[in-house]
Short mmCIF file of C-alpha atoms in Angstrom, two decimals:
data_model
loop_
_atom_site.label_atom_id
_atom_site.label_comp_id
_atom_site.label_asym_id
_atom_site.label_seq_id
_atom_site.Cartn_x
_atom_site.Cartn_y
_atom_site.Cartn_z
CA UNK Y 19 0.00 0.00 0.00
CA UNK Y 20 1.59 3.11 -0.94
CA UNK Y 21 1.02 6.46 0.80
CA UNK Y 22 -1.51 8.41 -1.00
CA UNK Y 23 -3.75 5.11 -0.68
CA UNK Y 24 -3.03 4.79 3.28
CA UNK Y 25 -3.31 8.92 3.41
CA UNK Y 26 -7.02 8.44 1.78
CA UNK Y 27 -7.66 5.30 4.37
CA UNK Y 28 -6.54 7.07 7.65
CA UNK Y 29 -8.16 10.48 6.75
CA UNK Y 30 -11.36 9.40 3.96
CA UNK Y 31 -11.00 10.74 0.18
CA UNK Y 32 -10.76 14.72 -0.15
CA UNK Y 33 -13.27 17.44 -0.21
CA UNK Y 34 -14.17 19.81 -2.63
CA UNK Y 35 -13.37 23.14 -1.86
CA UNK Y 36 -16.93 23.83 -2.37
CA UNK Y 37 -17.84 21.32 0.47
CA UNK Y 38 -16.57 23.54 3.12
CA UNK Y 39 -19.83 25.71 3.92
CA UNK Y 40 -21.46 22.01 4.83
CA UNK Y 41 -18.51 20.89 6.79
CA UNK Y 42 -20.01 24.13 9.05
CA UNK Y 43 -21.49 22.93 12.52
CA UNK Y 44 -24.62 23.80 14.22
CA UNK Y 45 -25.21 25.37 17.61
CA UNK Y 46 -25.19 21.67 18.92
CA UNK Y 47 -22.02 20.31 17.66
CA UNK Y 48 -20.14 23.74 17.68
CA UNK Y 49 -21.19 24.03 22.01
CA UNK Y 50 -19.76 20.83 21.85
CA UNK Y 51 -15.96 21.55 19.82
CA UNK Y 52 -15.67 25.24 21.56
CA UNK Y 53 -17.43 24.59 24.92
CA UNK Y 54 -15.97 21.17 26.20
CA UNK Y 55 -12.55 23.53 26.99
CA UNK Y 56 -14.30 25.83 29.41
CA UNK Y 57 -16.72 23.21 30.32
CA UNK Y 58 -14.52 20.54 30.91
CA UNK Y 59 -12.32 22.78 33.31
CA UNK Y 60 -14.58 22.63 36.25
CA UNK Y 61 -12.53 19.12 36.67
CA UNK Y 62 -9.70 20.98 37.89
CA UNK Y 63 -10.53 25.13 38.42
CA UNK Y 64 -11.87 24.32 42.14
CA UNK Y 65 -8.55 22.17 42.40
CA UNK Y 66 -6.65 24.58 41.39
CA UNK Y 67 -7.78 27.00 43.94
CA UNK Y 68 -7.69 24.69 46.64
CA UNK Y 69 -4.15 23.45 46.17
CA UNK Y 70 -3.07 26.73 46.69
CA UNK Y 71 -5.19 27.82 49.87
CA UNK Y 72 -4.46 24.36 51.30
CA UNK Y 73 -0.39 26.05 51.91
CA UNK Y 74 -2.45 28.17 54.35
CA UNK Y 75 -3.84 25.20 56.37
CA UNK Y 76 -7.17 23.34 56.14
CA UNK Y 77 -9.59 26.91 57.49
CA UNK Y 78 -8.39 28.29 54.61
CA UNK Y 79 -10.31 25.80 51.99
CA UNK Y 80 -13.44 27.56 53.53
CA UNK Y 81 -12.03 30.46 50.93
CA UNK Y 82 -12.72 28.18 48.06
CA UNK Y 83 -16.27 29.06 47.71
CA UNK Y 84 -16.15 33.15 47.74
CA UNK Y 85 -13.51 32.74 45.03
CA UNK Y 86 -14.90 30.96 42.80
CA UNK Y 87 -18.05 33.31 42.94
CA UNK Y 88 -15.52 36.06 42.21
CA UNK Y 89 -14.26 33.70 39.08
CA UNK Y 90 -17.71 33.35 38.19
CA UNK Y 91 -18.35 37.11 38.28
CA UNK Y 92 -14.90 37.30 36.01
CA UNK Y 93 -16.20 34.42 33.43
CA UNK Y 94 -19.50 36.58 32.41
CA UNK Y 95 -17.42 40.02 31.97
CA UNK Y 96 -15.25 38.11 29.70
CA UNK Y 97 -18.20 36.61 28.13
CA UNK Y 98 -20.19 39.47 27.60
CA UNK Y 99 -16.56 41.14 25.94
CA UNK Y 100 -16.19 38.52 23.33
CA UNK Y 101 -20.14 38.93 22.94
CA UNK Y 102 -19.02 42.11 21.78
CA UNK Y 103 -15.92 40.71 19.68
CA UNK Y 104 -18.07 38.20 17.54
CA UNK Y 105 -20.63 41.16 17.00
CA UNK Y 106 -17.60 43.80 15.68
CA UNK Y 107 -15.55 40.98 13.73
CA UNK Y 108 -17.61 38.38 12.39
CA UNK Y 109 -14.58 36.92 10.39
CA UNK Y 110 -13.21 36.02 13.42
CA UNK Y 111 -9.95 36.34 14.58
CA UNK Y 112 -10.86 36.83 18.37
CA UNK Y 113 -7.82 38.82 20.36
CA UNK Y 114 -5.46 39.10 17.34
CA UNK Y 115 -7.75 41.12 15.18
CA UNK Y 116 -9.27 43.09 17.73
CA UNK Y 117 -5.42 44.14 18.78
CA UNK Y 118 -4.27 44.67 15.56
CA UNK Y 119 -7.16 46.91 14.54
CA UNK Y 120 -7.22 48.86 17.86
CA UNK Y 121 -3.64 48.23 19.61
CA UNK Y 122 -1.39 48.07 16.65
CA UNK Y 123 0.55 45.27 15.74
CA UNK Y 124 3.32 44.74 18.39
CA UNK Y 125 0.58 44.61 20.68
CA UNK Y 126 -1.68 42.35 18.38
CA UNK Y 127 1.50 39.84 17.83
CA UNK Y 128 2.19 39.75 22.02
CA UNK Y 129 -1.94 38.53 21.84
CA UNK Y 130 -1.15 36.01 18.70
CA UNK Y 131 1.37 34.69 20.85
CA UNK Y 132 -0.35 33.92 23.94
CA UNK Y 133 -3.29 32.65 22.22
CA UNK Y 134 -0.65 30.11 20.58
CA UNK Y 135 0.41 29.27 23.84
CA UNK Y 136 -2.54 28.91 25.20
CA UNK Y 137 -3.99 26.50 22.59
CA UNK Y 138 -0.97 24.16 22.31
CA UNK Y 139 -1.51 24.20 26.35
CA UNK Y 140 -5.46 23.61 25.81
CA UNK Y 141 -4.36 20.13 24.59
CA UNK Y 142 -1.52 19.46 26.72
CA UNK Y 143 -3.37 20.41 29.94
CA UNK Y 144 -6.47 18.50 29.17
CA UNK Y 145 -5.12 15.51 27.59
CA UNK Y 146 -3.01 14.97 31.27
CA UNK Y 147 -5.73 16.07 33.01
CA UNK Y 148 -8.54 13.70 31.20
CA UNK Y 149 -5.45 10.55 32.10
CA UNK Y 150 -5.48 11.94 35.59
CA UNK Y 151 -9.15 11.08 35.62
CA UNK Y 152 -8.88 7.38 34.31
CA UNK Y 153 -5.73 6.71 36.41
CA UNK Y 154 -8.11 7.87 39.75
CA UNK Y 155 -10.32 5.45 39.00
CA UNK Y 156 -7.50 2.66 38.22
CA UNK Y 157 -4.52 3.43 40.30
CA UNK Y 158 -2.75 0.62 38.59
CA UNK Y 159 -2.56 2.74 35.17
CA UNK Y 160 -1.20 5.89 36.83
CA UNK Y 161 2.64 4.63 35.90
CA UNK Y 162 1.60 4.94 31.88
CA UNK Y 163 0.47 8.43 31.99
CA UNK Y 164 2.00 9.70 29.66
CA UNK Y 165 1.94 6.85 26.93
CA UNK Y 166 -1.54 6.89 27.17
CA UNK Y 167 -1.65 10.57 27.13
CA UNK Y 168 0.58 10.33 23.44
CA UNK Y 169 -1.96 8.31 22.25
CA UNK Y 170 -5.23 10.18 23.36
CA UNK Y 171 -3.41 13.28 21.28
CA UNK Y 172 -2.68 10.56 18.14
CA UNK Y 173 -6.68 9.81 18.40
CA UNK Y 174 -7.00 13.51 18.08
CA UNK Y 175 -5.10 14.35 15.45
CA UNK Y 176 -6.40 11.45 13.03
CA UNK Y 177 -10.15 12.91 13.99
CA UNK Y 178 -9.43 16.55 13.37
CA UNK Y 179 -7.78 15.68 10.30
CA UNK Y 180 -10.54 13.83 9.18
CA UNK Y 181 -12.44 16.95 8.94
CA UNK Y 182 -14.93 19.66 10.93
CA UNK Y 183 -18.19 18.15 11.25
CA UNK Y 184 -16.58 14.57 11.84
CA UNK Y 185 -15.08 16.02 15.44
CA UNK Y 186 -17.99 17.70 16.34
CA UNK Y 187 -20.18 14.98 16.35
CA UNK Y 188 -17.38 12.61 17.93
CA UNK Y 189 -17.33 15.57 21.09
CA UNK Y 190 -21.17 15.95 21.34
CA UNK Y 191 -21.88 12.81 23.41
CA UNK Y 192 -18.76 12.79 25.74
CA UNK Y 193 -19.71 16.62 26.11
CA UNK Y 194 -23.35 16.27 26.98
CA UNK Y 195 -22.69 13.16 28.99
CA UNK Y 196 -20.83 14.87 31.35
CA UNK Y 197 -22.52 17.98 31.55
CA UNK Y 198 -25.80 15.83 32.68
CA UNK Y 199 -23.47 13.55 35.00
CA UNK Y 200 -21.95 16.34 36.83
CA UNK Y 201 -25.55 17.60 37.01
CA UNK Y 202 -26.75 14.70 38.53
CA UNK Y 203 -23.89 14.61 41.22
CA UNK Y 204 -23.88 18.40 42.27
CA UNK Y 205 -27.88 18.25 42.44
CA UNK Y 206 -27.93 14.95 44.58
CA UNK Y 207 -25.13 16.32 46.68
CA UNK Y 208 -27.36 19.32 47.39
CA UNK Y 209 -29.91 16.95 48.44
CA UNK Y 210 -27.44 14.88 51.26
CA UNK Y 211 -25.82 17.92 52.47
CA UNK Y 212 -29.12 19.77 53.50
CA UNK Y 213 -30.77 16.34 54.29
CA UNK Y 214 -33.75 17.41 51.75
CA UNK Y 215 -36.34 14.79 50.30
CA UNK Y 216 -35.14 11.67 52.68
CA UNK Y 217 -31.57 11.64 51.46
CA UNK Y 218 -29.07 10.72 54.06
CA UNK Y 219 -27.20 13.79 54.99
CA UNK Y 220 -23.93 13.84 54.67
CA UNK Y 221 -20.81 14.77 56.91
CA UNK Y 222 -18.11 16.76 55.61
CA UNK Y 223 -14.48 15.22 56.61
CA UNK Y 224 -13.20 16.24 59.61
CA UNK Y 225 -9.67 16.66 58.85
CA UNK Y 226 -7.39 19.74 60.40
CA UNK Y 227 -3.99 20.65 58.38
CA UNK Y 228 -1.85 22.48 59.91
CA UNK Y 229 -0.24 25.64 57.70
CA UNK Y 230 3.33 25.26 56.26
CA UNK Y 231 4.26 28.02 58.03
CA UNK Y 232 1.99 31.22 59.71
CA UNK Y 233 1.60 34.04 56.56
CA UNK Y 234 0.58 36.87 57.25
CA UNK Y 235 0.31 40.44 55.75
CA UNK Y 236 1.48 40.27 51.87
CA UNK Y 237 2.39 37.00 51.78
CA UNK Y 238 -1.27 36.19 52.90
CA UNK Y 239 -3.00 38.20 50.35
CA UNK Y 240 -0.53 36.70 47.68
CA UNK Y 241 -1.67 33.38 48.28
CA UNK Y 242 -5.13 34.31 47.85
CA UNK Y 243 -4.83 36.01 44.71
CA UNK Y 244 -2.46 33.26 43.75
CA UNK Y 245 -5.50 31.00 44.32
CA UNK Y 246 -7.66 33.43 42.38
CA UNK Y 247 -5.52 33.11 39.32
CA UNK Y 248 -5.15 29.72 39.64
CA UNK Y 249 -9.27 28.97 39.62
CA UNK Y 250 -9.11 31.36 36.62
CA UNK Y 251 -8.58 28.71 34.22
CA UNK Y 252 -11.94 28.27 34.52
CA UNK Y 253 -11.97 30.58 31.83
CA UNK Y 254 -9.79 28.82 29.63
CA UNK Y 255 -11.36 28.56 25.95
CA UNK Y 256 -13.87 31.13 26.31
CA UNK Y 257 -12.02 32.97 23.27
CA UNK Y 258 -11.78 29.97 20.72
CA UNK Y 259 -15.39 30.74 19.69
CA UNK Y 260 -14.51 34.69 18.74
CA UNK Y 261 -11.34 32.67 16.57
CA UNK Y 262 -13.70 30.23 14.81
CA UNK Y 263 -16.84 32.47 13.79
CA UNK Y 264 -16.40 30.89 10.34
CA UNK Y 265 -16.47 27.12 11.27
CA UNK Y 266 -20.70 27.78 12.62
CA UNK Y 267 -23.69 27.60 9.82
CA UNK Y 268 -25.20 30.83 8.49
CA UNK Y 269 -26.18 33.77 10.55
CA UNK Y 270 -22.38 32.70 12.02
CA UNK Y 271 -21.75 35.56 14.46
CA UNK Y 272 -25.87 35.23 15.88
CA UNK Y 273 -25.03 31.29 16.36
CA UNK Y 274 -21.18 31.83 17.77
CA UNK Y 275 -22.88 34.39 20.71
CA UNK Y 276 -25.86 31.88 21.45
CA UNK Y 277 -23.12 29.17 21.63
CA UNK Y 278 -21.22 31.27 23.84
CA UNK Y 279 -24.05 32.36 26.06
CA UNK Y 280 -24.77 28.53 26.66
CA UNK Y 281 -21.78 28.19 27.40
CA UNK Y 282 -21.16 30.40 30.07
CA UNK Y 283 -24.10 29.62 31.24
CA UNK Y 284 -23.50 25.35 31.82
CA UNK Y 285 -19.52 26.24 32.88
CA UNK Y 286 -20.40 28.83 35.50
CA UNK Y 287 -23.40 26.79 37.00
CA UNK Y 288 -21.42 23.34 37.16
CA UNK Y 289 -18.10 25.26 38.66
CA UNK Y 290 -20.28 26.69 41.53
CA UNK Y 291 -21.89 24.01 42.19
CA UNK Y 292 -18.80 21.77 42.04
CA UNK Y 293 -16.67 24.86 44.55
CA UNK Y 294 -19.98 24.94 46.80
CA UNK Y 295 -19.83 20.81 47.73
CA UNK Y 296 -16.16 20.83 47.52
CA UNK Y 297 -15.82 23.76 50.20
CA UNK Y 298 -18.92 22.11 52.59
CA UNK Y 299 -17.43 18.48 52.57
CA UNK Y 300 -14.44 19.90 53.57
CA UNK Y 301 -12.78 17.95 51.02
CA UNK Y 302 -9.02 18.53 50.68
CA UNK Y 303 -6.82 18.11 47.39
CA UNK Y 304 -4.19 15.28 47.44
CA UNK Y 305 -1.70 13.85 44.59
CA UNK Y 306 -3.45 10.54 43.59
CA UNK Y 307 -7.43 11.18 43.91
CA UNK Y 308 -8.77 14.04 41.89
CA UNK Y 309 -11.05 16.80 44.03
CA UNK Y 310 -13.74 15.35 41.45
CA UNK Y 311 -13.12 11.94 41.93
CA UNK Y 312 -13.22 12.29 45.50
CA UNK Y 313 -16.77 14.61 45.28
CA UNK Y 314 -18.37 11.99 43.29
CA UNK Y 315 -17.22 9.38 45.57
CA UNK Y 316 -18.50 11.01 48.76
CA UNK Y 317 -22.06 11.96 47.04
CA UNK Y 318 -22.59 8.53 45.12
CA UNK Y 319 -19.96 5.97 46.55
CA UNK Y 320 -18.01 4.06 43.52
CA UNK Y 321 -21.23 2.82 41.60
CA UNK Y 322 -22.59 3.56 38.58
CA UNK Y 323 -22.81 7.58 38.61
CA UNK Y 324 -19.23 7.37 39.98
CA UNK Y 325 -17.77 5.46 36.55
CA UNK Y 326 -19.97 7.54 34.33
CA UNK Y 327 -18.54 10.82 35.57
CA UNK Y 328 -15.06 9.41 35.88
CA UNK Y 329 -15.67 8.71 32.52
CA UNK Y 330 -16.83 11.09 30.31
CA UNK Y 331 -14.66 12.92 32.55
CA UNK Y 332 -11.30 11.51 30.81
CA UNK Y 333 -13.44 12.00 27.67
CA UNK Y 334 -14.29 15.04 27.54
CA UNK Y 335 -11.07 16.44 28.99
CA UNK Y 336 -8.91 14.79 26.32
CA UNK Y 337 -11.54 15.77 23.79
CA UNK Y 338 -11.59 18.87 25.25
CA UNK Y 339 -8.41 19.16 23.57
CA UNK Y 340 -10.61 19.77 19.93
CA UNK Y 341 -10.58 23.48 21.35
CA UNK Y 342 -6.72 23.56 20.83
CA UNK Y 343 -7.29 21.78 17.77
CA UNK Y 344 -9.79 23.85 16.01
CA UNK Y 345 -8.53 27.01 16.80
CA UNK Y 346 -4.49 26.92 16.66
CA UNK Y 347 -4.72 25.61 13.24
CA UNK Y 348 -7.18 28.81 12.34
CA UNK Y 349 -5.23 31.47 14.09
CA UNK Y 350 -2.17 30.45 12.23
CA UNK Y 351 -3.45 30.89 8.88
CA UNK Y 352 -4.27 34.65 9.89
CA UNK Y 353 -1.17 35.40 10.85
CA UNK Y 354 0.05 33.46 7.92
CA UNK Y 355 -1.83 35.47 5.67
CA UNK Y 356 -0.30 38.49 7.52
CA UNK Y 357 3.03 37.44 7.07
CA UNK Y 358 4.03 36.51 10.69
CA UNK Y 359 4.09 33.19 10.23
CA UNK Y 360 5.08 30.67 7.25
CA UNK Y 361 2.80 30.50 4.07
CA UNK Y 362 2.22 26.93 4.44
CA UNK Y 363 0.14 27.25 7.79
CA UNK Y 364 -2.52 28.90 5.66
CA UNK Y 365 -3.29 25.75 3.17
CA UNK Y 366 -5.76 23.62 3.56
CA UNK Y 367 -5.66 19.93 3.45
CA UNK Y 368 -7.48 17.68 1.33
CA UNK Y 369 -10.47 17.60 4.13
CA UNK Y 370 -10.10 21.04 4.15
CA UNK Y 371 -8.73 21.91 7.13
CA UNK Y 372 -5.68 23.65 8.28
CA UNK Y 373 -3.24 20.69 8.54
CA UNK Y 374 -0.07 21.79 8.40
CA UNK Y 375 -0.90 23.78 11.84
CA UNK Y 376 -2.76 20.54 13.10
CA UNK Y 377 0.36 18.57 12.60
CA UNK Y 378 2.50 21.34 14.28
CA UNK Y 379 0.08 21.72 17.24
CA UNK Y 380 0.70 18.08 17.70
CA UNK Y 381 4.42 17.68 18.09
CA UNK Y 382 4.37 20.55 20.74
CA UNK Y 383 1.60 19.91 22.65
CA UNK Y 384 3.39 16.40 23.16
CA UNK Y 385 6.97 17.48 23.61
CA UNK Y 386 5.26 19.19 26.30
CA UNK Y 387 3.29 16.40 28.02
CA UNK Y 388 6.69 14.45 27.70
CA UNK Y 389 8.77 17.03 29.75
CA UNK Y 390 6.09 17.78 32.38
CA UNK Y 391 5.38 13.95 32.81
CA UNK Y 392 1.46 14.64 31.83
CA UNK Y 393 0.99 16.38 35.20
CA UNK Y 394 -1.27 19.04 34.17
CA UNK Y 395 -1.47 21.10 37.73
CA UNK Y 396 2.71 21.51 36.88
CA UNK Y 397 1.64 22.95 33.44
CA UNK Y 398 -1.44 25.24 34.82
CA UNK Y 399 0.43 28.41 35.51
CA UNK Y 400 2.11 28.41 31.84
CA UNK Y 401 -1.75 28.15 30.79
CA UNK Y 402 -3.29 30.87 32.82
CA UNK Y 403 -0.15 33.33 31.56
CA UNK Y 404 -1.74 33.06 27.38
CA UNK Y 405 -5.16 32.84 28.61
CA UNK Y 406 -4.83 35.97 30.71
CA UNK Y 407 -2.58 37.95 28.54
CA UNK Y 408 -5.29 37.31 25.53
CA UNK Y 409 -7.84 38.39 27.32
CA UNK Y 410 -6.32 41.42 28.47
CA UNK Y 411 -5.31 42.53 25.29
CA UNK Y 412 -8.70 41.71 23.73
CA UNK Y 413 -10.79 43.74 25.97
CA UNK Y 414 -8.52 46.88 26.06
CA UNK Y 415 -8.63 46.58 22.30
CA UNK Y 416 -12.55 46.94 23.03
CA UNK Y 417 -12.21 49.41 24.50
CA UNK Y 418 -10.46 51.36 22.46
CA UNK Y 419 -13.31 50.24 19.70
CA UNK Y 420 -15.67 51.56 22.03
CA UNK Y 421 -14.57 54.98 22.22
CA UNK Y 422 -14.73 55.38 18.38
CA UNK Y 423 -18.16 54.23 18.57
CA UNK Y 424 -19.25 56.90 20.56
CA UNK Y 425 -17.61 59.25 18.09
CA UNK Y 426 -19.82 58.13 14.97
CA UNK Y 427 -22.50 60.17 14.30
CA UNK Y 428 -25.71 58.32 14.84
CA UNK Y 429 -27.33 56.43 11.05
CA UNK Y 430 -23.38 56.86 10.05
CA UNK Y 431 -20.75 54.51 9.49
CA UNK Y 432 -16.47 54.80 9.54
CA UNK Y 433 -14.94 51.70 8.06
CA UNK Y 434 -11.82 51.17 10.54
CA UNK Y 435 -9.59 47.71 9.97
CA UNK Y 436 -10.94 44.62 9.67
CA UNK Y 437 -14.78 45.97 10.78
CA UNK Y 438 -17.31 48.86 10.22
CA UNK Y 439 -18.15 50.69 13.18
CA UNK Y 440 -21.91 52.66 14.09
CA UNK Y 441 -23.08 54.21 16.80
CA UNK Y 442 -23.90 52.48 19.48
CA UNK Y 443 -26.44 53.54 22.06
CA UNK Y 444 -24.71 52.10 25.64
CA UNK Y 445 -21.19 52.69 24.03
CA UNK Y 446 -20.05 53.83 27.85
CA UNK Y 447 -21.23 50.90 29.99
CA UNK Y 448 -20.18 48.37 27.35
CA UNK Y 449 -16.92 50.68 27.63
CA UNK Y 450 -16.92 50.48 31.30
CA UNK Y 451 -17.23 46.81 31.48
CA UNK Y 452 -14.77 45.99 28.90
CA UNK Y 453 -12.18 48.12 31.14
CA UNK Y 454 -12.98 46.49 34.61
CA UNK Y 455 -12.68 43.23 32.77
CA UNK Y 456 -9.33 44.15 31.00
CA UNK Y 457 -7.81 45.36 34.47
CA UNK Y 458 -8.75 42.74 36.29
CA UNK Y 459 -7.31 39.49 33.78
CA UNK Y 460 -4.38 42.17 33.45
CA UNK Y 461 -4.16 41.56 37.57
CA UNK Y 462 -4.63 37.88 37.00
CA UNK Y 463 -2.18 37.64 34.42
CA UNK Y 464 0.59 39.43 36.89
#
């Protein structure tokens, strides 16, 4: 069998280029490709706050829940900005553009650049963390990590190559699955802990940790808004849908800000509810159990709900890695097309998509996993640095957009970069909110 033969087995026979407008996916499949990122965080964003506030000794985990509010609170600004990011630039684009056309370009290339980061991290981060999930529920397995994490990004790359539609539907039931299983869990453990409807009640652990050592002062508020930043990956992915306007069906910027809205929606509610139990049960993070694992555990003991959510929790956390996937490839073809990056990164493959940069997301996203041993709380800080730094960017670029709204006389239109502005009646809260938000990820980011 020669290669073109084993190239049309692997990856199906080509497209034509005129094809591509029904490889485009509906609000269903496209929550599933762009939300399982954001979505599927809520495995690790109340982990990540409690293995920080855990240095301060076990009273300190009673912080977990009023910071994930405060994340919560910091998920809708940043929703309602890119809101305003798929309205302005329909062609998508998401931070890049809106730099470039507001910032300038060294500004727009720092954003290109974290957004690169963050996506090769997108797949490296959930790919460990989706392993971390199956090797919870078999111990035995937790020594072949990161072979098994290699291969989950293999699976990936043959689906994604095999073309748009093909990987949404692949994500929609892992997705959905554990969207209604974590649903299931936080609503039952609701029930125990308030001893509503006959449920046994439950009793949170009674476990005291003493602090490494007494902070106090700085140090003390540090910590906490180390633990802020570190739940803030919670917001990871939130901007692949403002990069991928063109991959959803006709009206595409109407469908990419429904998507998102869901979106927000499902993440915020499940990372609540998942902080709020967490907090209550006085559950503490430790090396081989997942916070998850052991929630689900303590709620529904290791049946049947247990399995399902560990699960569709590897699942959709290695699948969550089709975020990376769609959206890498995509930005690099802008910024090929722009000259920043090589020529080749804007062709697309015979299913037509963007393979070259699929290939190239690949390799790095596994030389990483490799050097970091698939341990995805190790990798978390390099993640949160191109999330934040993206968003920052993007919203100042906002609001930069906003303030040449308000300058367009009202039925008029000024044709500025890649968009066409209008006045705008509510120019200066949407303004207002697009600072606050930019200031604060700016903090984050720091």
């Amino acid at each position: 069998m020669n290669f073109a033969n084993l190239k049309r087995l692997m990856i199906g026979p080509p497209f034509p280029s005129s094809a591509e407008r029904h490889e485009r996916l509906d609000k269903v499949r496209a929550l599933a490709v762009f939300a399982s990122d954001p979505i599927s965080s809520n495995a690790y964003a109340t982990e990540a706050i409690m293995s920080v506030l855990i240095l301060l000794g076990s009273s300190a985990l009673a912080l977990t829940l009023p910071i994930a509010i405060a994340i919560a609170l910091l998920v809708l600004l940043v929703i309602f900005s890119y809101v305003q990011t798929v309205k302005h630039y329909p062609a998508g684009g998401g931070a890049y553009t809106v730099a470039k056309d507001n910032l300038g370009t060294l500004p727009s290339l720092f954003a290109a650049s974290a957004l690169l980061t963050d996506y090769v991290l997108t797949v490296a981060v959930s790919v460990s963390a989706g392993i971390r999930a199956l090797t919870s529920a078999f111990p035995e397995l937790f020594r072949y990590r990161v072979e098994l994490a290699l291969i989950a990004i293999f699976i990936l790359t043959w689906v994604n190559l095999r073309g748009v539609r093909e990987s949404g539907t692949i994500l929609a039931l892992p997705t959905y699955a554990f969207v209604v299983g974590l649903l299931v869990v936080i609503v039952i453990g609701m029930m125990r802990y308030f001893g509503l409807l006959g449920f046994v009640r439950l009793q949170p652990a009674a476990l005291h940790i003493e602090p490494i050592q007494p902070f106090t002062g700085f140090a003390y508020v540090w910590l906490i808004l180390r633990a802020f930043s570190g739940g803030c990956t919670a917001l990871t992915g939130i901007e692949a849908i403002s990069n991928g306007v063109q991959a959803f069906k006709p009206p595409e910027a109407t469908n990419a800000n429904k998507t998102m809205i869901w979106m927000g929606t499902m993440a915020t509610t499940l990372f609540i509810g998942i902080s709020f139990l967490a907090t209550h049960l006085a559950i503490v993070p430790i090396e081989e159990e997942s916070v998850l694992s052991q929630l689900t555990r303590m709620v529904a003991d290791k049946g049947l709900l247990y399995y399902w959510v560990q699960l569709f929790t590897m699942l959709i956390l290695v699948l969550a890695a089709n975020t990376g996937f769609q959206a890498f490839p995509r930005l690099c073809s802008f910024l090929a097309q722009d000259r920043f990056l090589p020529s080749w990164l804007q062709n697309r493959g015979d299913r037509l998509v963007f393979s070259s940069g699929i290939l190239t997301l690949t390799l790095v996203a596994s030389l990483l996993i490799v050097i970091f041993s698939a341990n995805e709380i190790a990798m978390l800080p390099l993640y949160a640095l191109g999330v934040m730094l993206s968003f920052t960017f993007s919203q100042l670029g906002m609001v930069h957009l906003m303030g040449l709204v308000s300058r367009v006389p009202p039925g008029e239109e000024v044709h500025t970069g890649a968009t066409v502005i209008h006045y705008e009646s509510g120019w200066w809260w949407k303004r207002s909110l697009n600072l606050i938000g930019g200031i604060t990820t700016a903090v984050v980011f720091v």
